[in-house]
């Protein structure tokens, strides 16, 4: 079974802190994603990566950055956490057939609270 | 941005009955995938069913089936013989040539005993 592991299930950080959310997958997937989930808004894509050191902005990249130094690991960085970044963060990975991504496999989510 | 629309924020169904969740999407591509995911209170996203756009036959997985209308860009999920364990948030999603997966806003399904 595919396993996608997020480093924390719950996290509480202070405004202005630099926050790292880590994600590791064990299925050699080329694509990795970071989503933010808020009630009524579904999952919104922050960033995704289709290869090591490659990244693409999603729909809401402002205030976030990412790092992918190894194929299995994709990190989300909040450079200076703000209260409006309090949310559920979901990491996912997938492989591609042709130019399309197939189904994504998700981590268990990190509920981040910024105080 | 290409969108996926779920117009039913909440649905309920009696145990053992059938329910249909709606989803529409926009795309200019001919080759893509469509998915339904389930998210129970544990928050773990679980793939329920997938449909490849080039296949005309509707996908089926046990009690779950889809009605895929490519021209109408519609992709509904039918759950037959609903069980209490089906209660969850359901998300419709689409992939495309940019490799992104775009999700709808979700439908909260309640199963009544």
XYZ file of N, CA and C in Angstrom, chain B residues 4-105:
306
model
N -14.206 22.616 -10.364
C -15.052 21.462 -10.101
C -16.134 21.939 -9.141
N -17.384 21.681 -9.476
C -18.496 22.225 -8.703
C -19.350 21.112 -8.108
N -19.500 21.165 -6.810
C -20.429 20.286 -6.110
C -21.508 21.180 -5.520
N -22.713 21.081 -6.030
C -23.759 22.036 -5.688
C -24.551 21.659 -4.441
N -24.259 20.497 -3.865
C -24.998 20.022 -2.686
C -24.069 20.017 -1.479
N -24.081 21.035 -0.641
C -23.178 21.039 0.527
C -23.489 19.906 1.497
N -24.789 19.545 1.592
C -25.188 18.490 2.523
C -26.250 17.611 1.865
N -26.169 16.319 2.179
C -27.188 15.372 1.726
C -27.428 14.391 2.872
N -28.627 13.818 2.883
C -28.881 12.749 3.838
C -29.604 11.624 3.128
N -29.432 10.422 3.672
C -30.051 9.235 3.079
C -30.388 8.263 4.197
N -31.472 7.543 4.008
C -31.852 6.519 4.978
C -30.986 5.289 4.735
N -30.610 4.645 5.805
C -29.839 3.404 5.698
C -30.552 2.444 4.739
N -29.754 1.790 3.877
C -30.215 0.811 2.880
C -30.811 1.459 1.620
N -30.979 2.772 1.627
C -31.496 3.456 0.446
C -30.349 3.885 -0.470
N -30.723 4.499 -1.586
C -29.760 4.948 -2.595
C -29.697 6.464 -2.619
N -28.497 6.987 -2.793
C -28.307 8.443 -2.860
C -27.359 8.763 -4.008
N -27.573 9.919 -4.626
C -26.720 10.368 -5.728
C -26.141 11.734 -5.407
N -24.826 11.825 -5.494
C -24.120 13.088 -5.265
C -23.698 13.660 -6.617
N -23.898 14.963 -6.786
C -23.662 15.593 -8.084
C -22.302 16.276 -8.160
N -21.778 16.327 -9.370
C -20.508 17.012 -9.621
C -20.474 17.447 -11.074
N -20.108 18.676 -11.315
C -19.839 19.148 -12.673
C -18.456 19.777 -12.695
N -17.870 19.850 -13.880
C -16.508 20.354 -13.983
C -16.350 21.068 -15.309
N -15.307 21.839 -15.417
C -15.008 22.411 -16.718
C -13.605 22.000 -17.146
N -13.457 21.816 -18.436
C -12.173 21.459 -19.018
C -12.255 21.627 -20.518
N -11.106 21.916 -21.103
C -11.032 21.978 -22.565
C -10.245 20.786 -23.099
N -9.864 19.891 -22.203
C -9.042 18.748 -22.580
C -9.913 17.553 -22.910
N -9.322 16.600 -23.623
C -10.058 15.380 -23.949
C -9.575 14.200 -23.108
N -8.379 14.320 -22.554
C -7.793 13.229 -21.785
C -7.607 13.684 -20.338
N -8.367 13.081 -19.440
C -8.265 13.452 -18.024
C -8.894 12.338 -17.196
N -8.741 12.454 -15.887
C -9.332 11.508 -14.955
C -10.304 12.255 -14.046
N -11.280 11.519 -13.583
C -12.212 12.034 -12.580
C -12.228 11.084 -11.400
N -12.394 11.644 -10.206
C -12.336 10.840 -8.988
C -13.417 11.266 -8.005
N -13.820 10.313 -7.190
C -14.577 10.610 -5.979
C -13.757 10.109 -4.795
N -13.602 11.026 -3.805
C -12.916 10.695 -2.569
C -13.895 10.806 -1.410
N -13.622 10.021 -0.394
C -14.392 10.038 0.843
C -13.466 10.482 1.975
N -13.972 11.384 2.834
C -13.200 11.800 4.001
C -14.053 11.627 5.255
N -13.843 10.542 5.985
C -14.584 10.319 7.237
C -14.043 11.230 8.332
N -14.626 11.181 9.515
C -14.150 12.041 10.609
C -12.679 11.850 10.964
N -12.111 10.721 10.616
C -10.683 10.503 10.866
C -9.790 11.407 10.017
N -10.392 12.057 9.019
C -9.731 13.008 8.103
C -8.940 12.343 6.989
N -8.765 11.029 7.032
C -8.003 10.356 5.980
C -8.801 10.341 4.685
N -8.222 10.868 3.632
C -8.872 10.872 2.324
C -8.728 9.500 1.685
N -9.863 8.947 1.263
C -9.890 7.599 0.706
C -10.477 7.669 -0.698
N -9.795 7.079 -1.658
C -10.321 7.034 -3.019
C -11.496 6.068 -3.087
N -12.624 6.540 -3.587
C -13.814 5.704 -3.723
C -13.871 5.086 -5.113
N -13.660 5.918 -6.131
C -13.831 5.438 -7.500
C -13.139 6.402 -8.450
N -12.690 5.898 -9.595
C -12.087 6.762 -10.595
C -12.640 6.429 -11.980
N -12.612 7.429 -12.835
C -13.129 7.288 -14.197
C -12.128 7.914 -15.143
N -11.753 7.182 -16.179
C -10.888 7.747 -17.208
C -11.775 8.323 -18.311
N -11.495 9.541 -18.709
C -12.405 10.259 -19.602
C -12.572 9.591 -20.955
N -11.581 8.848 -21.409
C -11.684 8.237 -22.733
C -12.548 6.977 -22.707
N -12.868 6.489 -21.499
C -13.706 5.294 -21.391
C -15.173 5.703 -21.317
N -15.985 5.142 -22.170
C -17.409 5.465 -22.161
C -18.151 4.728 -21.065
N -17.649 3.569 -20.687
C -18.326 2.769 -19.673
C -18.173 3.412 -18.310
N -19.271 3.491 -17.575
C -19.246 4.060 -16.232
C -18.546 3.112 -15.266
N -17.690 3.692 -14.405
C -16.967 2.895 -13.416
C -17.893 2.433 -12.294
N -17.586 1.263 -11.765
C -18.355 0.691 -10.647
C -17.389 0.050 -9.672
N -17.646 0.272 -8.385
C -16.888 -0.384 -7.321
C -17.881 -0.818 -6.243
N -18.285 -2.078 -6.318
C -19.233 -2.621 -5.339
C -20.506 -1.767 -5.305
N -20.804 -1.125 -4.188
C -22.044 -0.350 -4.065
C -21.938 1.048 -4.663
N -20.772 1.412 -5.141
C -20.531 2.751 -5.666
C -20.458 2.703 -7.185
N -21.152 3.582 -7.839
C -21.081 3.681 -9.289
C -21.175 5.146 -9.692
N -20.734 5.427 -10.906
C -20.797 6.802 -11.393
C -21.654 6.868 -12.637
N -22.167 8.080 -12.873
C -22.827 8.403 -14.126
C -21.986 9.497 -14.775
N -21.198 9.117 -15.750
C -20.257 10.025 -16.400
C -20.873 10.490 -17.721
N -21.141 11.772 -17.812
C -21.685 12.375 -19.019
C -20.643 13.356 -19.551
N -19.810 12.878 -20.488
C -18.660 13.674 -20.912
C -19.074 14.977 -21.590
N -20.048 14.911 -22.455
C -20.465 16.122 -23.178
C -21.032 17.165 -22.214
N -21.737 16.704 -21.219
C -22.338 17.610 -20.232
C -21.354 17.976 -19.133
N -20.183 17.339 -19.111
C -19.176 17.544 -18.068
C -19.781 17.334 -16.684
N -20.398 16.168 -16.553
C -21.078 15.808 -15.318
C -20.558 14.458 -14.843
N -20.412 14.310 -13.530
C -19.811 13.096 -12.974
C -20.444 12.851 -11.609
N -21.560 12.164 -11.570
C -22.269 11.961 -10.308
C -21.923 10.602 -9.711
N -22.018 10.524 -8.404
C -21.724 9.297 -7.655
C -23.013 8.750 -7.075
N -23.284 7.479 -7.341
C -24.444 6.814 -6.762
C -23.975 5.807 -5.740
N -24.546 5.910 -4.547
C -24.253 4.959 -3.482
C -25.521 4.142 -3.246
N -25.419 2.858 -3.472
C -26.565 1.963 -3.286
C -26.477 1.275 -1.930
N -27.654 0.903 -1.388
C -27.687 0.186 -0.113
C -26.808 0.905 0.923
N -27.100 2.167 1.152
C -26.269 2.998 2.020
C -26.095 2.398 3.408
N -24.888 2.519 3.922
C -24.550 1.997 5.238
C -24.095 3.140 6.144
N -24.184 2.898 7.442
C -23.794 3.949 8.385
C -22.342 4.379 8.169
N -21.506 3.446 7.764
C -20.102 3.753 7.518
C -19.856 4.606 6.283
N -20.901 4.834 5.490
C -20.751 5.705 4.317
C -20.822 7.178 4.693
N -21.229 7.460 5.912
C -21.315 8.853 6.353
C -19.936 9.483 6.337
N -19.816 10.579 5.593
C -18.506 11.221 5.408
C -18.688 12.453 4.541
N -17.583 13.185 4.356
C -17.529 14.238 3.350
C -17.037 13.595 2.065
N -17.714 13.893 0.966
C -17.322 13.347 -0.323
C -16.853 14.482 -1.238
N -15.694 14.248 -1.856
C -15.124 15.234 -2.759
C -15.013 14.653 -4.158
N -15.381 15.456 -5.131
C -15.185 15.157 -6.533
C -13.882 15.848 -6.965
N -13.106 15.223 -7.848
C -11.836 15.807 -8.270
C -11.565 15.465 -9.725
N -10.770 16.326 -10.361
C -10.422 16.145 -11.760
C -8.935 16.369 -11.937
N -8.311 15.557 -12.765
C -6.922 15.810 -13.128
C -6.875 16.168 -14.600
N -5.755 16.757 -15.006
C -5.623 17.168 -16.395
C -4.175 17.243 -16.806
N -3.920 17.870 -17.930
C -2.584 17.856 -18.511
C -1.565 18.602 -17.677
N -2.009 19.508 -16.834
C -1.062 20.226 -15.977
C -0.678 19.410 -14.754
N -1.166 18.181 -14.672
C -0.906 17.246 -13.580
C -1.550 17.668 -12.268
N -2.189 18.804 -12.245
C -2.858 19.218 -11.026
C -4.112 18.396 -10.806
N -4.479 18.252 -9.557
C -5.750 17.672 -9.174
C -6.590 18.791 -8.574
N -7.741 19.035 -9.178
C -8.631 20.106 -8.713
C -9.833 19.472 -8.039
N -10.149 19.968 -6.845
C -11.223 19.390 -6.043
C -12.423 20.323 -5.964
N -13.590 19.725 -5.773
C -14.783 20.488 -5.467
C -14.831 20.847 -3.987
N -15.894 21.528 -3.588
C -16.012 22.010 -2.210
C -16.556 20.955 -1.255
